[in-house]
Coordinates of C-alpha atoms and ligand atoms in Angstrom, one line a residue:
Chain A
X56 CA 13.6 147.4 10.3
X57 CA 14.8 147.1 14.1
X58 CA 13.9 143.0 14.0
X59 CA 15.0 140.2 15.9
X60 CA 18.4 140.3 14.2
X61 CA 19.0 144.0 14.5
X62 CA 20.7 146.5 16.3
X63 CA 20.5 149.8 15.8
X64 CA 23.2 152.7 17.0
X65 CA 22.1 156.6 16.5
X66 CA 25.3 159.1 16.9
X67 CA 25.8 162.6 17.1
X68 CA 26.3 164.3 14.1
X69 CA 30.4 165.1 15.3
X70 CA 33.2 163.3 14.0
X71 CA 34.7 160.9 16.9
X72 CA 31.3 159.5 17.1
X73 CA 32.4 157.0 14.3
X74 CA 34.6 155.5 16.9
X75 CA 31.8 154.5 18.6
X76 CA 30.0 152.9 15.5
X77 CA 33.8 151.1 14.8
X78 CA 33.1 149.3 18.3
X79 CA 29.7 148.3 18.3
X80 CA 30.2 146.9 14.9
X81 CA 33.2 145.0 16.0
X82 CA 31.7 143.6 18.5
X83 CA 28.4 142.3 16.7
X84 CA 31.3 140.7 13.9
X85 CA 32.9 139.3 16.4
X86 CA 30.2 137.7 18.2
X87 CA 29.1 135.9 15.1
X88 CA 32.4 134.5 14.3
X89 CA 34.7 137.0 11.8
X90 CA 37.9 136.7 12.1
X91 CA 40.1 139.4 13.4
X92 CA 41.2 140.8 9.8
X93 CA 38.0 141.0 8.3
X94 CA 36.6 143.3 11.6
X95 CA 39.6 145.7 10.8
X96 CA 37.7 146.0 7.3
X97 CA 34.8 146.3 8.4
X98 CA 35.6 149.3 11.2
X99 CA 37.4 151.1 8.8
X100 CA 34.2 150.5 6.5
X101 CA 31.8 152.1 9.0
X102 CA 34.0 154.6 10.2
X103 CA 34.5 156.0 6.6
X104 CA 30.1 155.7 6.2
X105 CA 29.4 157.5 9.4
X106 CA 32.0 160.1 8.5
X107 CA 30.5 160.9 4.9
X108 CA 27.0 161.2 7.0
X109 CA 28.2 163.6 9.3
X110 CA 30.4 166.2 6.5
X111 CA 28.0 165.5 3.3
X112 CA 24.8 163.6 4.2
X113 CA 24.2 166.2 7.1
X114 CA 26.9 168.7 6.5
X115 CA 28.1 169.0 9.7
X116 CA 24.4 170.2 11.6
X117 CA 24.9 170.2 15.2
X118 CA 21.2 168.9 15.6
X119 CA 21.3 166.3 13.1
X120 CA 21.7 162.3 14.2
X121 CA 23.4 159.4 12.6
X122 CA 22.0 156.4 12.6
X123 CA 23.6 152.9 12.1
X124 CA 21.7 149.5 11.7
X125 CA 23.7 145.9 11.9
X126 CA 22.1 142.8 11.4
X127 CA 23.2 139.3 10.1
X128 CA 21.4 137.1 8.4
X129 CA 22.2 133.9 6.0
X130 CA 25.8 134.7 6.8
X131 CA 26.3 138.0 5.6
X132 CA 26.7 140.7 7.8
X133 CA 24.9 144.1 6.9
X134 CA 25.6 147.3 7.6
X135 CA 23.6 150.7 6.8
X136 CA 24.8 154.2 7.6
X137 CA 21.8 156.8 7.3
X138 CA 21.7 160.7 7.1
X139 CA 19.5 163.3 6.9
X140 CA 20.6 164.4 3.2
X141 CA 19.6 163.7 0.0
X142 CA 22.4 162.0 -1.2
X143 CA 25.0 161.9 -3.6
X144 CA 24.7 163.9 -6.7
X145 CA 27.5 161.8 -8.9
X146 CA 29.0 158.6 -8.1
X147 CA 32.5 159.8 -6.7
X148 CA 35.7 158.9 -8.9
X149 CA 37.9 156.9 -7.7
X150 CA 41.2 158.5 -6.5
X151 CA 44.3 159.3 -8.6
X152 CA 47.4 159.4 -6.7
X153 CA 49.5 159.7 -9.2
X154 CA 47.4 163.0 -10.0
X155 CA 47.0 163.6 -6.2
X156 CA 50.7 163.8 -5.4
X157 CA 51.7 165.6 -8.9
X158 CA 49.3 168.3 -7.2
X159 CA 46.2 167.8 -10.3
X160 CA 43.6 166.7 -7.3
X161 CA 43.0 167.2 -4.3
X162 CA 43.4 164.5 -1.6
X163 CA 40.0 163.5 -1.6
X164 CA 37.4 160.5 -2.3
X165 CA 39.1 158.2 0.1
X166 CA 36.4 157.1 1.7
X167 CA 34.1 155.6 -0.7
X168 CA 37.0 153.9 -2.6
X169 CA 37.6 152.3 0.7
X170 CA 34.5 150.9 1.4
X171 CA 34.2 149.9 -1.7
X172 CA 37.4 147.9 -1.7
X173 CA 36.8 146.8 1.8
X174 CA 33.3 145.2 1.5
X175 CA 31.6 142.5 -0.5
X176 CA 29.1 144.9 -1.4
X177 CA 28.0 148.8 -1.5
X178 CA 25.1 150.7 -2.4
X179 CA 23.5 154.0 -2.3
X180 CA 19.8 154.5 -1.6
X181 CA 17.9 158.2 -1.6
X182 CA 15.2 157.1 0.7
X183 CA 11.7 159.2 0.8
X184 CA 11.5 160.9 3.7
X185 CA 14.6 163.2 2.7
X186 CA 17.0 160.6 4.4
X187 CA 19.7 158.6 2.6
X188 CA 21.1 155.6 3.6
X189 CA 24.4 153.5 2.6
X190 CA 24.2 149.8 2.2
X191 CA 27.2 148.1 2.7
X192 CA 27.5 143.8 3.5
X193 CA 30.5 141.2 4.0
X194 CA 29.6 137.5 3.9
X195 CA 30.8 135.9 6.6
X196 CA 32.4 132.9 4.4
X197 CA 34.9 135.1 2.9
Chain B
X232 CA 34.0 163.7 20.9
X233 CA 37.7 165.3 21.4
X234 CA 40.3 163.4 19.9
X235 CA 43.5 163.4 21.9
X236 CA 46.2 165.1 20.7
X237 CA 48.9 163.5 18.4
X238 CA 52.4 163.1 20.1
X239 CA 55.5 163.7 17.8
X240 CA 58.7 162.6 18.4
X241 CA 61.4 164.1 16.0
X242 CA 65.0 162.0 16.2
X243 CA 68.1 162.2 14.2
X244 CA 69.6 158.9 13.0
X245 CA 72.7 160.1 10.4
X246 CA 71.4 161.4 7.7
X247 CA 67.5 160.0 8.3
X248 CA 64.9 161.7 10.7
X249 CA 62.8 159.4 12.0
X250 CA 59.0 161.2 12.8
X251 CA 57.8 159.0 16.0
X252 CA 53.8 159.5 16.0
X253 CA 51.9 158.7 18.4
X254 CA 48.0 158.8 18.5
X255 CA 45.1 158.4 16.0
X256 CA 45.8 160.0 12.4
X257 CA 42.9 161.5 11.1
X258 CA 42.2 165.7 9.6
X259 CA 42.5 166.3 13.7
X260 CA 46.2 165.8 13.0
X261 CA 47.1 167.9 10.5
X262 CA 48.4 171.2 12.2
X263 CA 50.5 168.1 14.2
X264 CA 51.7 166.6 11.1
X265 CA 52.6 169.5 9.2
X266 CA 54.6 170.7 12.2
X267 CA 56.3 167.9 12.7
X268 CA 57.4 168.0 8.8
X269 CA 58.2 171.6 9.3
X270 CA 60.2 170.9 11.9
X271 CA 62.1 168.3 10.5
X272 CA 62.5 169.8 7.3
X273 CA 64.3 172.6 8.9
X274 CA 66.8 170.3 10.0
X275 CA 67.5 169.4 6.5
X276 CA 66.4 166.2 6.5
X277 CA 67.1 164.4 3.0
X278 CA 65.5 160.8 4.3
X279 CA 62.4 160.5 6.2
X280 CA 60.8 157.9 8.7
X281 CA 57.1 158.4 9.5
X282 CA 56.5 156.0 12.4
X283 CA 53.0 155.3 13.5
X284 CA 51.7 153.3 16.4
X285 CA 50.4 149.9 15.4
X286 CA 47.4 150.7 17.6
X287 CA 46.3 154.0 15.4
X288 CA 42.8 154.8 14.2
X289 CA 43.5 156.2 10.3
X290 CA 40.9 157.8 9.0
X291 CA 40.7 158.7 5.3
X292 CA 41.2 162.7 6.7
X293 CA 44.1 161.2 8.1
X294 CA 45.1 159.4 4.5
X295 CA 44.6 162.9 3.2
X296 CA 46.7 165.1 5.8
X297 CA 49.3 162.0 5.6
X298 CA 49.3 162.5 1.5
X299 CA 49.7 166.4 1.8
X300 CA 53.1 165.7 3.7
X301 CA 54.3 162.9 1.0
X302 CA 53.2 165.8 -1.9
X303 CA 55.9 168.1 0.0
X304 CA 58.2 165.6 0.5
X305 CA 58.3 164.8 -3.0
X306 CA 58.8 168.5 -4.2
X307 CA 61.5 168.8 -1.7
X308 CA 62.9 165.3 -3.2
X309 CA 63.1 163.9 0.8
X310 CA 62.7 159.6 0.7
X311 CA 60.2 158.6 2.7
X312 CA 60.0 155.4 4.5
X313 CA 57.0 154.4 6.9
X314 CA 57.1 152.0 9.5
X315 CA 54.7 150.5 12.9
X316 CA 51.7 150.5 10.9
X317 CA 49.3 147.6 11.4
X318 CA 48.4 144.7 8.9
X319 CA 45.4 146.5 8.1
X320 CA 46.8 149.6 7.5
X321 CA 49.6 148.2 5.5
X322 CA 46.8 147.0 3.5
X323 CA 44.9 150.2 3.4
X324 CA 47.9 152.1 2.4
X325 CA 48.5 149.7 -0.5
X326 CA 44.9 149.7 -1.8
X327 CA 45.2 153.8 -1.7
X328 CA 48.6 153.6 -3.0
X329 CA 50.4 155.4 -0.5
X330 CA 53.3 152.7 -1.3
X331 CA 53.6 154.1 -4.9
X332 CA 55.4 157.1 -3.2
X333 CA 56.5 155.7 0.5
X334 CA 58.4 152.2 1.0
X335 CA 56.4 150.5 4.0
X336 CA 59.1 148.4 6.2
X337 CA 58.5 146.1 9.1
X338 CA 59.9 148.2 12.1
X339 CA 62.4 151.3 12.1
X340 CA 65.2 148.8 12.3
X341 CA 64.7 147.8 9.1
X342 CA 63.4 151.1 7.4
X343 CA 66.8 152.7 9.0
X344 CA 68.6 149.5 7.5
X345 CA 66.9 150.0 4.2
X346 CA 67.4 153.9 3.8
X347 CA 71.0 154.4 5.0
Chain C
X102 CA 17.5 162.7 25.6
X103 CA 19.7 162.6 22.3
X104 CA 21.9 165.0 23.3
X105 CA 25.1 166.4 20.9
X106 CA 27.1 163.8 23.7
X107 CA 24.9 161.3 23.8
X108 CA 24.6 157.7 21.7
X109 CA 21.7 155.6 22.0
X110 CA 22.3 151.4 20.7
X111 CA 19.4 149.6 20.8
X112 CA 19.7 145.9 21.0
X113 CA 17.0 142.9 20.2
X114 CA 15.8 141.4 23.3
X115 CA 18.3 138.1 23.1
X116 CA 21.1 136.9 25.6
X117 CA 24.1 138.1 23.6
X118 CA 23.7 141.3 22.0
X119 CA 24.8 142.9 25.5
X120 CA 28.5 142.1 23.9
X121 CA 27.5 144.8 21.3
X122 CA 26.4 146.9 24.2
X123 CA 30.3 146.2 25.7
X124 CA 31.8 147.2 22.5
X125 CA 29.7 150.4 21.9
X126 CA 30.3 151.6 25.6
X127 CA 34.2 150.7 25.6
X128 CA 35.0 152.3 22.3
X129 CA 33.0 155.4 23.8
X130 CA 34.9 155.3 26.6
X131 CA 38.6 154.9 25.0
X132 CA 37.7 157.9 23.2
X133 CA 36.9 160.1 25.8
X134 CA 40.0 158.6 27.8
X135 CA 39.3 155.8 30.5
X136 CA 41.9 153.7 31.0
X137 CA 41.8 149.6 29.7
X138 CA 40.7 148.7 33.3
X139 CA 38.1 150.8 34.4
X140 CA 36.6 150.2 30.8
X141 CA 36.7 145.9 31.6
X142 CA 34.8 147.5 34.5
X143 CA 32.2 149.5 32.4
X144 CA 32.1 146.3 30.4
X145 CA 31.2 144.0 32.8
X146 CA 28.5 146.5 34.5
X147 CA 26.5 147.3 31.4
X148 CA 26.2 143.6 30.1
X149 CA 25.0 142.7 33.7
X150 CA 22.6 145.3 32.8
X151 CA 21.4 144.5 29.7
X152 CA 21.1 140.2 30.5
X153 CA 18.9 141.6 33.5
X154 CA 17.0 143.8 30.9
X155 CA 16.0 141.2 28.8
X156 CA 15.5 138.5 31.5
X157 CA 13.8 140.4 34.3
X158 CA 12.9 143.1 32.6
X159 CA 11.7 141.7 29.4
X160 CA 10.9 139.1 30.4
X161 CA 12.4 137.2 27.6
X162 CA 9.8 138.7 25.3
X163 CA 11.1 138.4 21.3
X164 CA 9.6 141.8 20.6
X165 CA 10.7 143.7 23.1
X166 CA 14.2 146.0 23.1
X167 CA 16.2 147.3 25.0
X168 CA 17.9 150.2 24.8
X169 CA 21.2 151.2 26.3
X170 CA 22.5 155.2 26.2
X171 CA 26.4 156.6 27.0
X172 CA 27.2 160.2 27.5
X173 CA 30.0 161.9 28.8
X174 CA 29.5 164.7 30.4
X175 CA 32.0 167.1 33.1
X176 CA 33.9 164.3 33.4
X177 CA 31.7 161.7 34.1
X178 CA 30.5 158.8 32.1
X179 CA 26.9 157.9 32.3
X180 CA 25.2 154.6 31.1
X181 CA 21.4 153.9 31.3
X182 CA 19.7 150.7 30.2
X183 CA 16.1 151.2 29.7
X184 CA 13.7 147.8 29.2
X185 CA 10.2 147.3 28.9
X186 CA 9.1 145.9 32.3
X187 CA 8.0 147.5 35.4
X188 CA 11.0 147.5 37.6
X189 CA 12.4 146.4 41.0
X190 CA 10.0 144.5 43.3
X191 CA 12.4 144.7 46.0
X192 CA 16.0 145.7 46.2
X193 CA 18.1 142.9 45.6
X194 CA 20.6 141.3 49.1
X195 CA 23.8 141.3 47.8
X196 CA 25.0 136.9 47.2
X197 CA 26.6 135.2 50.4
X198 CA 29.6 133.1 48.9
X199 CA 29.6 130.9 52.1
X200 CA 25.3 130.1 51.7
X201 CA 25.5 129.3 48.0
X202 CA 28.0 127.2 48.5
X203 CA 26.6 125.6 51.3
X204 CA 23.2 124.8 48.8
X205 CA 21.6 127.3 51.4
X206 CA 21.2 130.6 48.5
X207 CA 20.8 129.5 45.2
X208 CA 23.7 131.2 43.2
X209 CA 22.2 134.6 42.0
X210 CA 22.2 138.1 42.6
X211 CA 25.6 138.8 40.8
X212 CA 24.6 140.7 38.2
X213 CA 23.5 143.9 39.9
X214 CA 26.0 143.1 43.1
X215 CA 28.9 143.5 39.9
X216 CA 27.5 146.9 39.4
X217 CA 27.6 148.4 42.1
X218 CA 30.9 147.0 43.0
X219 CA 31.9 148.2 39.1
X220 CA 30.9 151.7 39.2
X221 CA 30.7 154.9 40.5
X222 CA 27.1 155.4 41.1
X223 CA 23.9 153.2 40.5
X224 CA 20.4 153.6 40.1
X225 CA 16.9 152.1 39.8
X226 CA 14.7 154.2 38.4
X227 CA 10.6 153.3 37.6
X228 CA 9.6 155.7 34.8
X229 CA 6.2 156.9 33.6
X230 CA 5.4 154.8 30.3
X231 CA 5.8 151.3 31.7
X232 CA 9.6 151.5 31.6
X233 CA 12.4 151.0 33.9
X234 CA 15.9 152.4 33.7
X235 CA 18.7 151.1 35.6
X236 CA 21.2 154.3 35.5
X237 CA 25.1 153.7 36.4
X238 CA 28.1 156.4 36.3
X239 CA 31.4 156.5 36.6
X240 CA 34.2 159.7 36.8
X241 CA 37.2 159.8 34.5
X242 CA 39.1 160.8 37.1
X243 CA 38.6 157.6 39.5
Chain D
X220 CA 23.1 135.5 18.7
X221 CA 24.2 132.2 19.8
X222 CA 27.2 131.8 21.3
X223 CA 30.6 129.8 20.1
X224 CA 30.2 126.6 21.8
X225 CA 33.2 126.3 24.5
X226 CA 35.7 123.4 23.8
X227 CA 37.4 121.6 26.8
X228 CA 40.1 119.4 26.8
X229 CA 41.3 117.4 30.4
X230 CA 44.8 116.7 30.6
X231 CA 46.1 114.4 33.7
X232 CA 49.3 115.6 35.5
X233 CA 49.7 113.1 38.1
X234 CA 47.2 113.7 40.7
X235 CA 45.9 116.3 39.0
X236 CA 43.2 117.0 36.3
X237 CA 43.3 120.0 34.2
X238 CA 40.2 121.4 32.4
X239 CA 42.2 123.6 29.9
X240 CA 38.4 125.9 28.8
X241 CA 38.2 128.0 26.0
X242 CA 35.6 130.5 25.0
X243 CA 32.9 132.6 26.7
X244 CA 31.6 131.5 30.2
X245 CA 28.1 132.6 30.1
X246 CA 24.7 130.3 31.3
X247 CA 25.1 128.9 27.5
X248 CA 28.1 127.8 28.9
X249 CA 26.7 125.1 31.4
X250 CA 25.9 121.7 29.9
X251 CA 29.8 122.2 28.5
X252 CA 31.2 122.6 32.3
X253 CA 28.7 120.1 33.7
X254 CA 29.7 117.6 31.0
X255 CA 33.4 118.3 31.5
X256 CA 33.2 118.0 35.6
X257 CA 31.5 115.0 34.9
X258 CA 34.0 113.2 33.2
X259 CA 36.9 114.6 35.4
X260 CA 35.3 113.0 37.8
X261 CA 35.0 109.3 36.7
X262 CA 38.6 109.7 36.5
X263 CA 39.2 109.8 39.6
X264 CA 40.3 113.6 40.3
X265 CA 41.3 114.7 43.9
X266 CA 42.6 118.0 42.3
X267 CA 41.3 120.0 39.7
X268 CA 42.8 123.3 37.4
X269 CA 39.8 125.0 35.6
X270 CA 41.8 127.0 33.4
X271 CA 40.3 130.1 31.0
X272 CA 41.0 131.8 28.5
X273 CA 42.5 135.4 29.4
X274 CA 40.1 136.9 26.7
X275 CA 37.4 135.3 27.8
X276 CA 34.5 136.8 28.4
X277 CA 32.5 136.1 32.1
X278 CA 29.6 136.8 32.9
X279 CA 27.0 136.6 35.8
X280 CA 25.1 133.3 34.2
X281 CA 28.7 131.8 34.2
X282 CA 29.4 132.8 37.3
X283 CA 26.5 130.8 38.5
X284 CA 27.3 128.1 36.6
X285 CA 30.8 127.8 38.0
X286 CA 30.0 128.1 41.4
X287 CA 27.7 124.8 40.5
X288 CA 30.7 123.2 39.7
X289 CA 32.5 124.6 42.8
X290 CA 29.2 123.3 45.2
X291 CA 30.1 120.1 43.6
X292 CA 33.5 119.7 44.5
X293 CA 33.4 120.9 47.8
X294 CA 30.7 118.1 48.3
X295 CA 33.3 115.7 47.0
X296 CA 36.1 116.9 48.7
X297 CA 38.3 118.0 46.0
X298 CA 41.0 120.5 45.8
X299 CA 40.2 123.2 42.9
X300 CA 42.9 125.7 41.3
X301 CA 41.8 128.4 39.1
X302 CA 44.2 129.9 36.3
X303 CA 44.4 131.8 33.2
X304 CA 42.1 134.8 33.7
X305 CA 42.6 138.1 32.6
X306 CA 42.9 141.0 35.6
X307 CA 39.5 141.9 35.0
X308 CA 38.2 138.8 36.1
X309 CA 40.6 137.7 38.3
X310 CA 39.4 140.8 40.4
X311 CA 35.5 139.9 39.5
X312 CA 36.2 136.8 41.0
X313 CA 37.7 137.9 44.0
X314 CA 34.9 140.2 44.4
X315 CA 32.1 137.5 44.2
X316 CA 33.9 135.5 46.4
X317 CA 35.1 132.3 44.5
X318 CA 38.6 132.6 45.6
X319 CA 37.3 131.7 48.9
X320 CA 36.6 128.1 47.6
X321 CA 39.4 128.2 44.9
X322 CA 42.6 130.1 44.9
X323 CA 44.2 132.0 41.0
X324 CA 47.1 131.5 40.3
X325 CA 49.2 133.2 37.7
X326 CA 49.8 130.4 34.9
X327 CA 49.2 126.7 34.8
X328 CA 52.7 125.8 35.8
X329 CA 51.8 127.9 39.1
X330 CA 49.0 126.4 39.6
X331 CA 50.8 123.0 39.2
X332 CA 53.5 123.5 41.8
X333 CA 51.3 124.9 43.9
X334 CA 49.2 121.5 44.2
X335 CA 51.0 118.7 43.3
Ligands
ADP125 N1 26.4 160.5 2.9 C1 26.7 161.2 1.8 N2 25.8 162.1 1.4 C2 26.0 162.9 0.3 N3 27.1 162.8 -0.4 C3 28.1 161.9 -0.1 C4 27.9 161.0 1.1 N4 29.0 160.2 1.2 C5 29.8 160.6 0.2 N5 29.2 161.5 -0.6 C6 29.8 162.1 -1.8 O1 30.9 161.3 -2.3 C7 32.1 162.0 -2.3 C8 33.2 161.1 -2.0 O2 33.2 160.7 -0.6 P1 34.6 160.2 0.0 O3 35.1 159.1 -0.8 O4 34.3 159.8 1.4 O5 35.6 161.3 -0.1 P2 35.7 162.8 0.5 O6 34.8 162.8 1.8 O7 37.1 163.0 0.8 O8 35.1 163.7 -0.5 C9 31.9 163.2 -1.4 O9 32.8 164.2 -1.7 C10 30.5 163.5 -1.5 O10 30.2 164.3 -2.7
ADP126 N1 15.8 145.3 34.7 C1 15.2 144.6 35.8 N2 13.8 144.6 35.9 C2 13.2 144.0 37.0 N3 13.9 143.4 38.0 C3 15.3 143.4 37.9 C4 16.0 144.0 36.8 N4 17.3 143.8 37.1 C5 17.4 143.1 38.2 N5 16.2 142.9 38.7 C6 15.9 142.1 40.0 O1 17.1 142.1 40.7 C7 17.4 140.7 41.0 C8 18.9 140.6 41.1 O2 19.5 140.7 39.8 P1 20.9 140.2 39.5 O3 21.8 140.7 40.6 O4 21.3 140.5 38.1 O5 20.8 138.6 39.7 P2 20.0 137.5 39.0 O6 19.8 137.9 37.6 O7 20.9 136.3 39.1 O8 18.8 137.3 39.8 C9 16.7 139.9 40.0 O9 16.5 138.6 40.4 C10 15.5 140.7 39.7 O10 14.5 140.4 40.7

C-alpha cells in the first residue's frame, strides 16, 4: 500500500484533525499540478471523508485513528479515508432541501452528496480486518 | 483540535441587519450562530445579511447549523441574503441548494443594494 | 507515540514530498493558532528536515520512508522527522557566506543551519532500532 | 514527485539584465539558473536582477544553487540585485547571508533605480 507514490497521514479520531488532512492533501495536489479550484474540491472532499470516519466509521472513540492515503498515478489523484467501523449499512440519500427547510428532514447527508458531487469518483469498501475504507479519485485532466 | 471561536458582528443598515461572521463555520458554531439570529431577530429584523469571511473553512456541520437558521428564517418570513463567501463555497452552496432559499451576492454592497 | 494530539504523515523517500510535509505541519499549525510567519518558519525547518532525511539519512534509498509527526502540546508545537539511517557523524559547522563565496566551503550546511535559526528548540537524537530522529519545537507564544 | 520545471525570461533595461524566475528554487532547479546566467552573460551583463516569484518556494538545494550563481558573478565582477521574494525568504536570505553579495529590494522598479 504505502509505495513509491504514497503518502500516508493517520489522525486522531477528533474533529479539527480533518484540517490537517485538507492540507496535506492540498499540498500533494498542488505539487503535481491541479489548479487552485480543483484543490478547493478536493479539501472539502477529504475533510467531509475524515469527518464521517471520526462520527460513524469510529463513532467518535477517543482511541481510535484515522488514516488517509494519497497517491497519484496515470494522472489521477487518489484519495482513501479509512476507519475502524464496518461501514455503511444503506447507501445514504441524497439530501432534500426542499424537505429540509419545510422541516420533513433533518439537515443531514451533506457530506457524502458532496463528495460525490465533488470528485470524479467515489466508492465504499468493507475491508476484512473490521476496517472500512472510502475511495475517492479526481483525474488530473479535468 | 480546538476550533477558535466564531466572531459575530450584528449591524443595522435601515431596515436590513447585516450578521458579520467571522471564523470557520462548522457544528462548532452553532450556539454562535443561533445567537447571533437570536439576537438579531430580537431587533426585528425583516431582511437579513449573513456575511462570511472568504477565508472560512465550511464544513457540512456548518451547512447544517447554517440551514437550521435559514429553516427559522423562513418561518419568521425574514429575506436572507449571503455575501463574502468564496468561489468554492458559492459553488458548494449551489450544489446543496442553499441558494433555493438564500440570494448569494458579490459583497454587502451589493446584497444591501439588492435587498433595500 | 500516536497520541489523541498527535499526527503521524509518512512520505516516500523522494525529493519533493517534504512539500506534503509543509502543508500537513502548516494546516496543523493554523489550527492550533500560529500566526502566517512563524508557520513560513515551521515550513521551511521541516522540509530541511525531511530533504536531509531522505538524502543523508536515507540515503536516497526507494524503499525507505520517512516519517514526520506534529503535536501540540502546553503550548508548544513539536515536529520530529524520523529516517532510516544511523544519524549524525559529527555536528554540522554552521556555512561561512564569505568562504563559499570565496570557492573556499563548498555551499552546504543550510539545511540544518535554517533550523536552528527557524525554531525554538532542535535536536538529534540516535534511537535504538537503526533510526534517527531529528526533533524541533516551537512555543505559540514566541 | 517531480517538480514544475522553472521558466525564465531576460529582459534588457539598459545596462541591466533582468532574469524575471518563476517557480520553485530547489537543486532541480539548477541546470535552469545555470542555463539562464549563461546566456545573460553572452550578452554582455555588468548588472543583474534575479527576480522570484513571491510564492515561491526555496529551499536549501536552491540556496546552494544560487550562491553558484552568485560565486560566479562575483568572479566576473558584476553587480547583482535580488527582488520579488516573499518575507519569509527575504529573511531566509538575510539569514544565510546572501544579502552580503546581493542586496533585496522591494519591487523590480526598486531594484531598477537603485542600479541603473
Ligand atoms: N465512515 C463511515 N462509516 C459508516 N457509515 C458512514 C460513514 N460515512 C458515512 N456513513 C453513513 O452515511 C450517512 C451519510 O453521511 P453524510 O452524508 O456525511 O451525512 P451525515 O454525516 O450528516 O449523516 C451517515 O449518516 C452514515 O450513516
Ligand atoms: N537525517 C540525517 N542523517 C544523517 N546525517 C544528517 C542528517 N541530517 C543532516 N545530516 C548531516 O548534517 C550535515 C548538514 O546538513 P545540512 O545542514 O542540511 O546541509 P547539507 O545537506 O547541505 O549537507 C549533512 O551533510 C549530514 O552530514
Amino acid at each position: 500500500m504505502l509505495d513509491e507514490q504514497t503518502v500516508q497521514v493517520n489522525l486522531p479520531n477528533q474533529l479539527g484533525y480533518e484540517r490537517v488532512a485538507m492540507g496535506s492533501v492540498a499540498a500533494y495536489a498542488k505539487s503535481v499540478g491541479f489548479l487552485p479550484e480543483r484543490i478547493e474540491d478536493l479539501k472539502t472532499a477529504v475533510a467531509e471523508a475524515c469527518i464521517n470516519a471520526v462520527q460513524h466509521g469510529n463513532k467518535g472513540r477517543k482511541d481510535a485513528r484515522v488514516i488517509v492515503t494519497i497517491t497519484f498515478k496515470e494522472g489521477v489523484l487518489g484519495i482513501s479515508v479509512f476507519d475502524e467501523g464496518s461501514g455503511f449499512t444503506s447507501p445514504p440519500r441524497d439530501p432534500d432541501i426542499v424537505r429540509i427547510m419545510d422541516n420533513l428532514d433533518p439537515p443531514v447527508g451533506f457530506g457524502v452528496f458532496l463528495m460525490k458531487k465533488l470528485m470524479d469518483e467515489l466508492e465504499f469498501k468493507t475491508l476484512p480486518d473490521r476496517r472500512n475504507e472510502v475511495r475517492m479519485a479526481m483525474r488530473l485532466s479535468k | 483540535m480546538q476550533q477558535r471561536p466564531n466572531e459575530i458582528t450584528l449591524q443595522k443598515h435601515g431596515e436590513v441587519t447585516l450578521l458579520d461572521i467571522r471564523g470557520d463555520i462548522t457544528a462548532f458554531s452553532e450556539s454562535f450562530l443561533n445567537d447571533a439570529y437570536r439576537n438579531s431577530n430580537t431587533q426585528g429584523a425583516r431582511k437579513l445579511i449573513l456575511k462570511f469571511e472568504d477565508s472560512a473553512y465550511i464544513n457540512s456541520g456548518g451547512i447544517a447549523v447554517l440551514i437550521q437558521v435559514l429553516v427559522q428564517t423562513k418561518r419568521n418570513n425574514q429575506q436572507v441574503g449571503i455575501a463574502g463567501l468564496s468561489e468554492h463555497f458559492k459553488k458548494v452552496f449551489h450544489m446543496v441548494g442553499i441558494t433555493k432559499f438564500a440570494a448569494i451576492h458579490p459583497s454587502i454592497d451589493d446584497a444591501l443594494k439588492a435587498m433595500s
